[in-house]
PDB file of C-alpha atoms in Angstrom:
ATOM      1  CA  UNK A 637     194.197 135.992 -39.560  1.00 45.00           C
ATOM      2  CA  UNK A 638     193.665 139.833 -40.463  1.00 49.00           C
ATOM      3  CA  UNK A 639     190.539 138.695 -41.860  1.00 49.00           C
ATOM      4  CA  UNK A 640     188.955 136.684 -38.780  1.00 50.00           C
ATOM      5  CA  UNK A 641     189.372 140.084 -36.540  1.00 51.00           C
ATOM      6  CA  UNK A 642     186.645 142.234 -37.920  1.00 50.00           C
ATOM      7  CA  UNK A 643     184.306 139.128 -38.246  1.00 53.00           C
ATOM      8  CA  UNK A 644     185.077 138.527 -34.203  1.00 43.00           C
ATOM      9  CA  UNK A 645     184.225 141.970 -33.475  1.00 51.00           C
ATOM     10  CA  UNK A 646     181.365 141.316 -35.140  1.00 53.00           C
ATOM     11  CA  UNK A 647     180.332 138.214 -33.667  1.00 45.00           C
ATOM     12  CA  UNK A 648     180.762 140.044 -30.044  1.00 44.00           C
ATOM     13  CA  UNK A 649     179.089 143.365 -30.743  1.00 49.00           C
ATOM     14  CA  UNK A 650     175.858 141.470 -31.887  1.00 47.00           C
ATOM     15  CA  UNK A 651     175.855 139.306 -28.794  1.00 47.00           C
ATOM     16  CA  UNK A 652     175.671 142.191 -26.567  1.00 48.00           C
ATOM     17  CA  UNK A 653     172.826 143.663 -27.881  1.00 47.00           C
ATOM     18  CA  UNK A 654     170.194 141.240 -26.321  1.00 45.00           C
ATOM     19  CA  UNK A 655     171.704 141.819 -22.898  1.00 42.00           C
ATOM     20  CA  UNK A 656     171.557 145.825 -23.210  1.00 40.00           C
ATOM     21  CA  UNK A 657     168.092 145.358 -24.386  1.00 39.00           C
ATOM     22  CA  UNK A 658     167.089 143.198 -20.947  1.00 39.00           C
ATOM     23  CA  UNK A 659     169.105 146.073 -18.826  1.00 40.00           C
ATOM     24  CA  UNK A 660     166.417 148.607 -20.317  1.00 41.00           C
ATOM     25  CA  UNK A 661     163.630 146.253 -20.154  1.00 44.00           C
ATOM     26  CA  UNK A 662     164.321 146.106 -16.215  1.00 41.00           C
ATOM     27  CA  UNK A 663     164.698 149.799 -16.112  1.00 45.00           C
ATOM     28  CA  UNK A 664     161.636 150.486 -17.463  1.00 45.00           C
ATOM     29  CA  UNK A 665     159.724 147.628 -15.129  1.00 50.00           C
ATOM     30  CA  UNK A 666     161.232 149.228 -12.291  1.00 47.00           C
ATOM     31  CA  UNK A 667     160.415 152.536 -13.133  1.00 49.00           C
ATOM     32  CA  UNK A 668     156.426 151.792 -13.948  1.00 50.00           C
ATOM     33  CA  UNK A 669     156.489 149.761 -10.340  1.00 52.00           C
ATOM     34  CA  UNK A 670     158.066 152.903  -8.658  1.00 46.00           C
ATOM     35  CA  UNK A 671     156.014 155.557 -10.152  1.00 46.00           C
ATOM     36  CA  UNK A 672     153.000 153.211  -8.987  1.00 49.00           C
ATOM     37  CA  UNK A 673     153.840 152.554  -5.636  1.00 48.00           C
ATOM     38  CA  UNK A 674     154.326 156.183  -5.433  1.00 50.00           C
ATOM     39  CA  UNK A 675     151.058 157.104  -6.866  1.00 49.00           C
ATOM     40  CA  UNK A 676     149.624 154.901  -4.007  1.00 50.00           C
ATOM     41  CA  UNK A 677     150.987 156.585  -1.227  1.00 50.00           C
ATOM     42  CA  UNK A 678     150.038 159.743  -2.218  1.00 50.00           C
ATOM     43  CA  UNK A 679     146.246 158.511  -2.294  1.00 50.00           C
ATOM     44  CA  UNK A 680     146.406 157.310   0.771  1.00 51.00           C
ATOM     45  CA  UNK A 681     148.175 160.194   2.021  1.00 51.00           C
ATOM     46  CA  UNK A 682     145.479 162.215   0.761  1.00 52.00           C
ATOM     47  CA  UNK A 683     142.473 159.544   2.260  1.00 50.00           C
ATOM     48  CA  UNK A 684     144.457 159.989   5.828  1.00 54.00           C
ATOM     49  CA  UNK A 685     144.654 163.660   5.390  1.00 57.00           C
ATOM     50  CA  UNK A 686     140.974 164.537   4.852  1.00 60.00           C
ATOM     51  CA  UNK A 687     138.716 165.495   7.824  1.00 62.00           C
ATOM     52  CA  UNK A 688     135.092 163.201   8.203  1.00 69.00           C
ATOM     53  CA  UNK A 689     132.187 165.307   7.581  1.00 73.00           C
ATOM     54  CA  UNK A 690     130.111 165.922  10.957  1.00 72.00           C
ATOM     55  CA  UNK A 691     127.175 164.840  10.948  1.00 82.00           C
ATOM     56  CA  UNK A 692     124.233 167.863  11.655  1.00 90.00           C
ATOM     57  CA  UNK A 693     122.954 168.282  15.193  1.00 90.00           C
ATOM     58  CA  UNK A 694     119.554 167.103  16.182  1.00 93.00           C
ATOM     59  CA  UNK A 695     117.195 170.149  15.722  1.00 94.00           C
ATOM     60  CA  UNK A 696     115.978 171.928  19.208  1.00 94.00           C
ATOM     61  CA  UNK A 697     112.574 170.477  20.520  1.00 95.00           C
ATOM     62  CA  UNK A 698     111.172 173.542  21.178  1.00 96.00           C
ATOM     63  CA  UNK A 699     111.585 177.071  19.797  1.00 95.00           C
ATOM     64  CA  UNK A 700     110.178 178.842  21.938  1.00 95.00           C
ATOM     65  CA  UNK A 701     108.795 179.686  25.656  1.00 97.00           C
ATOM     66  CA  UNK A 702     105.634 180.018  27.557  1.00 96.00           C
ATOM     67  CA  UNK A 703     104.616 183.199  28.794  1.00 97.00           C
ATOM     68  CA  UNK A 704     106.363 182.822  33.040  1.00 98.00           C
ATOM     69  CA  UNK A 705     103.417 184.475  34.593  1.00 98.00           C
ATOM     70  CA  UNK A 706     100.560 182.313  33.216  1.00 97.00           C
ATOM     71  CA  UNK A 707     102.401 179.101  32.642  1.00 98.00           C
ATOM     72  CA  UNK A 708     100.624 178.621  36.541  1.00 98.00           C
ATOM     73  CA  UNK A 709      97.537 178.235  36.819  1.00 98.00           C
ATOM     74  CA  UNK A 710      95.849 181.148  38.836  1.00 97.00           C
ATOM     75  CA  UNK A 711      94.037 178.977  40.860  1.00 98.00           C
ATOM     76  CA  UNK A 712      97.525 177.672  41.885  1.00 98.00           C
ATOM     77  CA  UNK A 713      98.960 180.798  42.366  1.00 98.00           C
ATOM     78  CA  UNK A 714      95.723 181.615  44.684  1.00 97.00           C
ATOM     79  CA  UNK A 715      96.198 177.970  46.952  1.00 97.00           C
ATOM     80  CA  UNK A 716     100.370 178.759  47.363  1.00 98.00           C
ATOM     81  CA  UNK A 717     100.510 182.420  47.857  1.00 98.00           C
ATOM     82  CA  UNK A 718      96.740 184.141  49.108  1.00 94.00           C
ATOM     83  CA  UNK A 719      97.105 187.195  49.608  1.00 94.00           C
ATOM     84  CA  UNK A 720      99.657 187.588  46.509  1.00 96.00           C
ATOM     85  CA  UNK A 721     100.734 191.334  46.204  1.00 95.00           C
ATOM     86  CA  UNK A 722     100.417 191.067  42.658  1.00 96.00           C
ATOM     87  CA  UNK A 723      97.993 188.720  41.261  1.00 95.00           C
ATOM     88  CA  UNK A 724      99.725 188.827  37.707  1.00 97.00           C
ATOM     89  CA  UNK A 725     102.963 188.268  39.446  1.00 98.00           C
ATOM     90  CA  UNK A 726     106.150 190.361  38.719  1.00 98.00           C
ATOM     91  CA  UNK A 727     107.810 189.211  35.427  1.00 98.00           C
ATOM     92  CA  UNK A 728     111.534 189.159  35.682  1.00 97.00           C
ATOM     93  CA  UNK A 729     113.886 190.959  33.166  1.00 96.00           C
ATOM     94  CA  UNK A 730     115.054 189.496  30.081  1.00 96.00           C
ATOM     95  CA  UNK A 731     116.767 190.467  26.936  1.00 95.00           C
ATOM     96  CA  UNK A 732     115.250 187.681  25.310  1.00 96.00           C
ATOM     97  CA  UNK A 733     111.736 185.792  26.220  1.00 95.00           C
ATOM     98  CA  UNK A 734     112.076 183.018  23.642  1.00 95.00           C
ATOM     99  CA  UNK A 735     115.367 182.223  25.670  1.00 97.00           C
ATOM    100  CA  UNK A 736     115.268 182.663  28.819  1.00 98.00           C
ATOM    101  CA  UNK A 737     112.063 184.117  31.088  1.00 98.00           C
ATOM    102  CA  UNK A 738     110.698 184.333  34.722  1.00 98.00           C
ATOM    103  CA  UNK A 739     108.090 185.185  36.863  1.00 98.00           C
ATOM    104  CA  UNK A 740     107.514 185.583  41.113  1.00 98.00           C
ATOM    105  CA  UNK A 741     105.129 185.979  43.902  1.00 98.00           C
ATOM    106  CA  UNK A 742     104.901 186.936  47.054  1.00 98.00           C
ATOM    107  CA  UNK A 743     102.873 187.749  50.048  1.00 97.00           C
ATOM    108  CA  UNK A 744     101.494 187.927  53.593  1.00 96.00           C
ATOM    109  CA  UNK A 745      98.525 186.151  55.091  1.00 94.00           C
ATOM    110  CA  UNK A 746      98.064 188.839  57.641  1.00 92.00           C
ATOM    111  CA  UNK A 747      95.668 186.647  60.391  1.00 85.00           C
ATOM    112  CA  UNK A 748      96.197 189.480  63.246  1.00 85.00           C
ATOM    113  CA  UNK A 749      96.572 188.012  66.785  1.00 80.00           C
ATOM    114  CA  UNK A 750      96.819 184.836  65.253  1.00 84.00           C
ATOM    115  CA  UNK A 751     100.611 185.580  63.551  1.00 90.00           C
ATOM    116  CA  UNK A 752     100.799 185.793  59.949  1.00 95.00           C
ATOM    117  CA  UNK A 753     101.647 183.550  56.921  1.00 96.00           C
ATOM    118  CA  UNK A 754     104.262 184.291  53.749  1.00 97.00           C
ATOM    119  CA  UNK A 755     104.259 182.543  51.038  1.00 98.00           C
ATOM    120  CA  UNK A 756     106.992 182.899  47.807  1.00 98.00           C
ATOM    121  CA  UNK A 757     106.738 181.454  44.255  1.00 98.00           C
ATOM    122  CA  UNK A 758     108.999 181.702  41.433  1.00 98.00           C
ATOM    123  CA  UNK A 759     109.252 180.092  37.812  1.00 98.00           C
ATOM    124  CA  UNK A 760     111.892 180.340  35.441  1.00 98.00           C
ATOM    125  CA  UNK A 761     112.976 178.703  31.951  1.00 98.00           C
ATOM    126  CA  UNK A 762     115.763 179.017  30.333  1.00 98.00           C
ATOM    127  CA  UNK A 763     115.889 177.244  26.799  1.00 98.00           C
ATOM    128  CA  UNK A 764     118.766 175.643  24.631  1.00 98.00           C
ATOM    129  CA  UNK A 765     119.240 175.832  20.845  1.00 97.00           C
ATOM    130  CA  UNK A 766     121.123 172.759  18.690  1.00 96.00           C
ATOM    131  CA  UNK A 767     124.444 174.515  17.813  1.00 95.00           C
ATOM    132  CA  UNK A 768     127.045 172.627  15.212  1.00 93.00           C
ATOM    133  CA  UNK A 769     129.699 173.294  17.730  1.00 93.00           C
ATOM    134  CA  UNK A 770     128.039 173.048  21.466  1.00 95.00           C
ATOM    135  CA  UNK A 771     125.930 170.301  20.677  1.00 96.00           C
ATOM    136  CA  UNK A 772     122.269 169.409  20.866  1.00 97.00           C
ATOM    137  CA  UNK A 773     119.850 171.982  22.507  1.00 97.00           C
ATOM    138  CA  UNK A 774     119.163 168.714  24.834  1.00 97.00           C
ATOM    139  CA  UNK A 775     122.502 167.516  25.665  1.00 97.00           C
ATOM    140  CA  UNK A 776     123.259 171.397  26.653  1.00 98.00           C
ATOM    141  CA  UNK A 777     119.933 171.984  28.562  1.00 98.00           C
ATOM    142  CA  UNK A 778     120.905 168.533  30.238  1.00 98.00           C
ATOM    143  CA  UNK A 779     123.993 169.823  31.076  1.00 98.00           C
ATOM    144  CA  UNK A 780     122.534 172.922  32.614  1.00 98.00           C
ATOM    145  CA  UNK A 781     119.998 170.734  34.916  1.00 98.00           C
ATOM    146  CA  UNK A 782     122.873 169.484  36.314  1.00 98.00           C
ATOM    147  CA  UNK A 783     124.457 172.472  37.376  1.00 98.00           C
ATOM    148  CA  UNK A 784     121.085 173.771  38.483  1.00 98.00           C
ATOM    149  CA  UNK A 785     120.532 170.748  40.552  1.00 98.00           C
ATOM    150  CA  UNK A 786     124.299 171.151  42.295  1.00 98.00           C
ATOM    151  CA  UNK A 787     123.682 174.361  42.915  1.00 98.00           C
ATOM    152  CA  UNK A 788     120.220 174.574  44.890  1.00 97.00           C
ATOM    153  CA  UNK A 789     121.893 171.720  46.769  1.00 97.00           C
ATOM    154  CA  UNK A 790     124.790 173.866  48.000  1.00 97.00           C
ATOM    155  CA  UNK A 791     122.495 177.186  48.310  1.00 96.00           C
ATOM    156  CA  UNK A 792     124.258 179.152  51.260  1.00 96.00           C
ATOM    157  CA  UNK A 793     123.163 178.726  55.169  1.00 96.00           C
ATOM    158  CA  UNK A 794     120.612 176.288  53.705  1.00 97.00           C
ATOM    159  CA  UNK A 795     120.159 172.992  56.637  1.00 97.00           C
ATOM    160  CA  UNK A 796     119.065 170.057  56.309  1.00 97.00           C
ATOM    161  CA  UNK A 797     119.492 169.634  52.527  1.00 98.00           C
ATOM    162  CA  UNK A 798     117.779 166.892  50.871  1.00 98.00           C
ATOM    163  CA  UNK A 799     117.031 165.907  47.302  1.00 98.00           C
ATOM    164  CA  UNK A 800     115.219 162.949  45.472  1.00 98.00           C
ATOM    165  CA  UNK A 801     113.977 162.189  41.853  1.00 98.00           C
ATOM    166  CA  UNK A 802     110.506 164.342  41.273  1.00 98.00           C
ATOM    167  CA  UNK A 803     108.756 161.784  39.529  1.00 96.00           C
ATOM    168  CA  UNK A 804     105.838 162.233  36.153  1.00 97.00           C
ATOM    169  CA  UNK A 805     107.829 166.324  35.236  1.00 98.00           C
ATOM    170  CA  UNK A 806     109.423 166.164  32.304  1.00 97.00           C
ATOM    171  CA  UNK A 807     111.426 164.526  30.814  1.00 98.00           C
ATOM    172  CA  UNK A 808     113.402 164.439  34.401  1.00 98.00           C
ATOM    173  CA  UNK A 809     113.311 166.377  37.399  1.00 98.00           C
ATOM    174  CA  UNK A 810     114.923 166.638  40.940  1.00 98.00           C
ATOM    175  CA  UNK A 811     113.052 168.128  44.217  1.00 98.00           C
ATOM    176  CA  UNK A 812     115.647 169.854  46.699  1.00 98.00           C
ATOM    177  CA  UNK A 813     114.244 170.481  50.115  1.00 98.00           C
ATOM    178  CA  UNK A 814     115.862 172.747  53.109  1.00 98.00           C
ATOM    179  CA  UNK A 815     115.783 174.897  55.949  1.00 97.00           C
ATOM    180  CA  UNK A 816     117.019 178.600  55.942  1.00 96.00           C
ATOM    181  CA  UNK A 817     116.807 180.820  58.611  1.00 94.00           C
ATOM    182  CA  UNK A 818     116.516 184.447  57.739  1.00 89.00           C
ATOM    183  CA  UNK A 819     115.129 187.790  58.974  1.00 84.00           C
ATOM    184  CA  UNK A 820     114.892 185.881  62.318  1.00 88.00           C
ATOM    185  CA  UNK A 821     112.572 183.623  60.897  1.00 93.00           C
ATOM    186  CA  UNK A 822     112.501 179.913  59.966  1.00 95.00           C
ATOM    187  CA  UNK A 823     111.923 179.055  56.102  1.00 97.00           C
ATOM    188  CA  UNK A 824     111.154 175.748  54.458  1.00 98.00           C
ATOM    189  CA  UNK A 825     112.147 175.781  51.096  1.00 98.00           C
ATOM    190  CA  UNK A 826     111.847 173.359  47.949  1.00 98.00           C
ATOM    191  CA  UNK A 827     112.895 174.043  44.685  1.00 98.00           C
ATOM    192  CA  UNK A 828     112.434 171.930  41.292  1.00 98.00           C
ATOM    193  CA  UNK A 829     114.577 171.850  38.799  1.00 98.00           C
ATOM    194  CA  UNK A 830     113.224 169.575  35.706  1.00 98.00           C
ATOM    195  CA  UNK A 831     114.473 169.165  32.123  1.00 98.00           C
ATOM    196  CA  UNK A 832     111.773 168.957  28.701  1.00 98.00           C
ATOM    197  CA  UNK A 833     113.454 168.458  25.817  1.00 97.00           C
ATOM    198  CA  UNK A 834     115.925 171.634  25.295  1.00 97.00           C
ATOM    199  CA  UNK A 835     114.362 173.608  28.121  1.00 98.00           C
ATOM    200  CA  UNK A 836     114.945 174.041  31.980  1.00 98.00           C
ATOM    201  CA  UNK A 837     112.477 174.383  34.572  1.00 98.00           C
ATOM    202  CA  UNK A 838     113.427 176.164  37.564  1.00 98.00           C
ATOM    203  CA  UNK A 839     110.526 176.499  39.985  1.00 98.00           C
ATOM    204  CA  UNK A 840     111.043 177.248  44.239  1.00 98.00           C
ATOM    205  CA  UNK A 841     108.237 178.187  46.912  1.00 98.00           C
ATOM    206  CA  UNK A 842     108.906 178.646  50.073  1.00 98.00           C
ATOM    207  CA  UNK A 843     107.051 179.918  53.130  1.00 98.00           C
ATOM    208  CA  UNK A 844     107.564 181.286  57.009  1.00 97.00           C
ATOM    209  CA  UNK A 845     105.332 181.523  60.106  1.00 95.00           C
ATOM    210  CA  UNK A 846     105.670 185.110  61.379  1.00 92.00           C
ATOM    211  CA  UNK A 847     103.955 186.703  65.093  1.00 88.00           C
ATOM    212  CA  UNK A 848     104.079 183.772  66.554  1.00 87.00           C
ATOM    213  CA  UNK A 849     102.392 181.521  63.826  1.00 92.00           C
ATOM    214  CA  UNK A 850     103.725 178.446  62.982  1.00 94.00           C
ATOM    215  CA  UNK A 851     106.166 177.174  60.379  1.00 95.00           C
ATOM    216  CA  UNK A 852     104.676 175.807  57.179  1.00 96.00           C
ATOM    217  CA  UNK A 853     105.349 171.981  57.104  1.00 97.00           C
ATOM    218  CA  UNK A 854     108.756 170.902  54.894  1.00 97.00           C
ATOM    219  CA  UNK A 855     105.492 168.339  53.273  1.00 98.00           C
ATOM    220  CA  UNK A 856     103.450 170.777  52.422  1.00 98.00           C
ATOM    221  CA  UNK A 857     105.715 173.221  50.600  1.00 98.00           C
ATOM    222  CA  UNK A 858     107.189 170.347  48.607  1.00 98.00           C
ATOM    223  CA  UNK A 859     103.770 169.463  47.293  1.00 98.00           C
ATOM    224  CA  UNK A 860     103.116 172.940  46.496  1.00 98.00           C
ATOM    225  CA  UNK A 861     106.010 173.094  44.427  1.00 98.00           C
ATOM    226  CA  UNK A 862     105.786 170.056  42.230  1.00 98.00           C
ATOM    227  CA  UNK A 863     102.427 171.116  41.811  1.00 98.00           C
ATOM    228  CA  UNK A 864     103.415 174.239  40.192  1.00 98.00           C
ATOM    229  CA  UNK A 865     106.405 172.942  38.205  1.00 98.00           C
ATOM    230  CA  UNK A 866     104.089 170.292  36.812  1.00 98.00           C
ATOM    231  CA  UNK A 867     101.729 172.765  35.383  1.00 98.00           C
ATOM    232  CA  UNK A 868     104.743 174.625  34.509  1.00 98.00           C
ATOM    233  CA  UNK A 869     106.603 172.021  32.405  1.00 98.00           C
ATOM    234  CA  UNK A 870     103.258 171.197  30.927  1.00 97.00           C
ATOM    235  CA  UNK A 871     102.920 174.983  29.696  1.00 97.00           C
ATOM    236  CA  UNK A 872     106.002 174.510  27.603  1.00 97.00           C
ATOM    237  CA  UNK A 873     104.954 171.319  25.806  1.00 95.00           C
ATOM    238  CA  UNK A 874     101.306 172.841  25.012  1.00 92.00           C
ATOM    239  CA  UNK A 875     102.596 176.415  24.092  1.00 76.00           C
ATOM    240  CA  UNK A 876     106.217 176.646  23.108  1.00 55.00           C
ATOM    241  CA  UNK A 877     105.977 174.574  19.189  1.00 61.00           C
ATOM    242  CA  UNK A 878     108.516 172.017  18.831  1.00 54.00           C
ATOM    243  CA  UNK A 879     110.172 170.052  15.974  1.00 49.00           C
ATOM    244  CA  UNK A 880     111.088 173.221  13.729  1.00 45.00           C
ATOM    245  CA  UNK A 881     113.860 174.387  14.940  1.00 41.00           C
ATOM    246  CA  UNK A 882     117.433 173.918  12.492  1.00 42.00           C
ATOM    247  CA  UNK A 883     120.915 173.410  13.730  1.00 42.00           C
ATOM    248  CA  UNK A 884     122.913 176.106  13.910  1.00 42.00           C
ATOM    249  CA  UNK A 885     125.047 175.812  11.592  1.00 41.00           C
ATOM    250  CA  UNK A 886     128.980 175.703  11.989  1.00 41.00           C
ATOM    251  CA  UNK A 887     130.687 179.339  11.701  1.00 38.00           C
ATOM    252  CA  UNK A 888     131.165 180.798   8.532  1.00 39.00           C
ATOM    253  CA  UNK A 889     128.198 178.722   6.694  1.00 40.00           C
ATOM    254  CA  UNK A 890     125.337 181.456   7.591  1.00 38.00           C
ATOM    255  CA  UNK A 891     127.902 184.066   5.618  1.00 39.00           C
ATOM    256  CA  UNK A 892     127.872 181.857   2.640  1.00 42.00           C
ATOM    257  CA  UNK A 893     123.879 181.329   2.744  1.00 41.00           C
ATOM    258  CA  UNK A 894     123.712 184.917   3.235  1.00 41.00           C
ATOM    259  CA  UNK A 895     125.973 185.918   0.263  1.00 43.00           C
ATOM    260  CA  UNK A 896     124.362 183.226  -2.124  1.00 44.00           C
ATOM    261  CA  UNK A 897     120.975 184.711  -1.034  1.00 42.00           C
ATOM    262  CA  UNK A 898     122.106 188.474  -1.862  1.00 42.00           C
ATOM    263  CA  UNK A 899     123.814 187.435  -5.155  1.00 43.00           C
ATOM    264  CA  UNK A 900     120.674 185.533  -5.863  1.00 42.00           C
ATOM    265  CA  UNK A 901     118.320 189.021  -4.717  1.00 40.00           C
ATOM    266  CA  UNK A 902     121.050 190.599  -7.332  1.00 40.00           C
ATOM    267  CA  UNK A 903     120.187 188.547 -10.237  1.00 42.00           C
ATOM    268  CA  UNK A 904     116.409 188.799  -9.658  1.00 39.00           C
ATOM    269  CA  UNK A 905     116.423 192.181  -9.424  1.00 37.00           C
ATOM    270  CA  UNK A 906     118.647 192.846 -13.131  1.00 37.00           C
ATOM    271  CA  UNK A 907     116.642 193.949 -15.495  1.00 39.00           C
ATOM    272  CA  UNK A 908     116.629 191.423 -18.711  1.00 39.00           C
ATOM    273  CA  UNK A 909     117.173 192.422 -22.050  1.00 35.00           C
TER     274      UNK A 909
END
């Protein structure tokens, strides 16, 4: 009996060792499956986490403008205003002629007895770069035309407002027509505001009877004006280059091209042993 004891402990330790061995087995499974289900959420943690790269702007159309005062012809000029004070027209002011310019004209047809005639012109462009963050120089000089459009409809004390697609300028263009009374006089007025590419077009004539003469028909001053935005847009397509402009690019990229240029300039300039 004292001898079957020691052999029964035995017997029992031995047959517990293939059930500890399955307990670790399981651990270890379990902590492989863990450490990869872990390792999978934390990729796609990381996928979710990361911003999609923009993609670049389309570059500006045009670069650059037309000179206002000559993008009419002269002839033109002559036909809508005759007795223009200055022939050359009066350039407007601008901090920046490759962005934005302009140029008028006015005068009086002085025909004595028989009253007098006044004529005004104006031209202006106003042109859109690509920019990272504001978009396409065409989406933001579309944007623009609409504004302009909205407001030459709602210009103040104007009457009998109208406006209609100005077909064959640009890329698209509007014609607003009205009447304005002023200086006791009646005006006709039509304006045209067209879109090329990334630029604006903003060209209005206008005229008055004065002594006695008559008003200038509302048909006639609308076909002097798309005749002079026409040439107008047509300036810009001939003169202002196009398709070299770059995308500006997103803030804080020109400071790292300009550091890698002047660490680059650095280098050259080192004298090598």
């Amino acid at each position: 009996m004292h001898r079957s004891a020691p052999r029964l402990s035995r017997i029992l330790a031995c047959a517990a060792v293939p059930v500890m061995l399955v307990a670790v087995g399981c651990s270890s499974d379990s902590g492989s499956d863990a450490k990869k289900a872990t390792g999978s959420s934390s990729s796609s943690s990381d996928a979710a986490g990361a911003e999609p790269t923009k993609p670049a702007v389309e570059p500006a159309k045009f670069t650059d403008l037309p000179d206002a005062c000559t993008s009419i012809e002269k002839k033109t000029v002559k036909d809508l205003v005759p007795e223009a004070k200055k022939k050359g027209g009066t350039a407007g002011r601008s901090s920046d002629l490759s962005v934005r310019g302009s140029c008028s004209w006015n005068g009086l047809d002085d025909k004595g007895v028989n009253g007098s005639q006044y004529r005004w012109l104006s031209v202006a462009f106003t042109r859109f770069d690509s920019d990272q963050s504001l978009g396409s120089g065409a989406a933001r000089a579309t944007e623009d035309y609409t504004k302009q459009v909205a407001k030459e409809k709602a210009s103040e004390g104007a009457q009998k407002v109208a406006a209609a697609a100005a077909t064959g300028i640009g890329d698209e263009a509007t014609a607003i027509t009205y009447k304005l009374n002023k200086t006791d006089e009646d005006f006709e007025y039509a304006t045209v505001v067209a879109r090329t590419g990334n630029v604006v077009v903003t060209l209005t004539y206008n005229g008055a009877g004065y002594a006695g003469s008559k008003t200038p028909s509302a048909a006639d001053i609308l076909k002097g004006a798309q005749k002079a935005a026409k040439e107008a847009v047509g300036k810009v397509d001939a003169t202002a280059g196009s398709g070299s402009a770059e995308a500006t690019p997103p803030a804080g990229e020109a400071e790292k091209d300009d550091k890698k240029g002047d660490e680059k300039a650095a280098s050259e300039a080192t004298p090598k042993s």
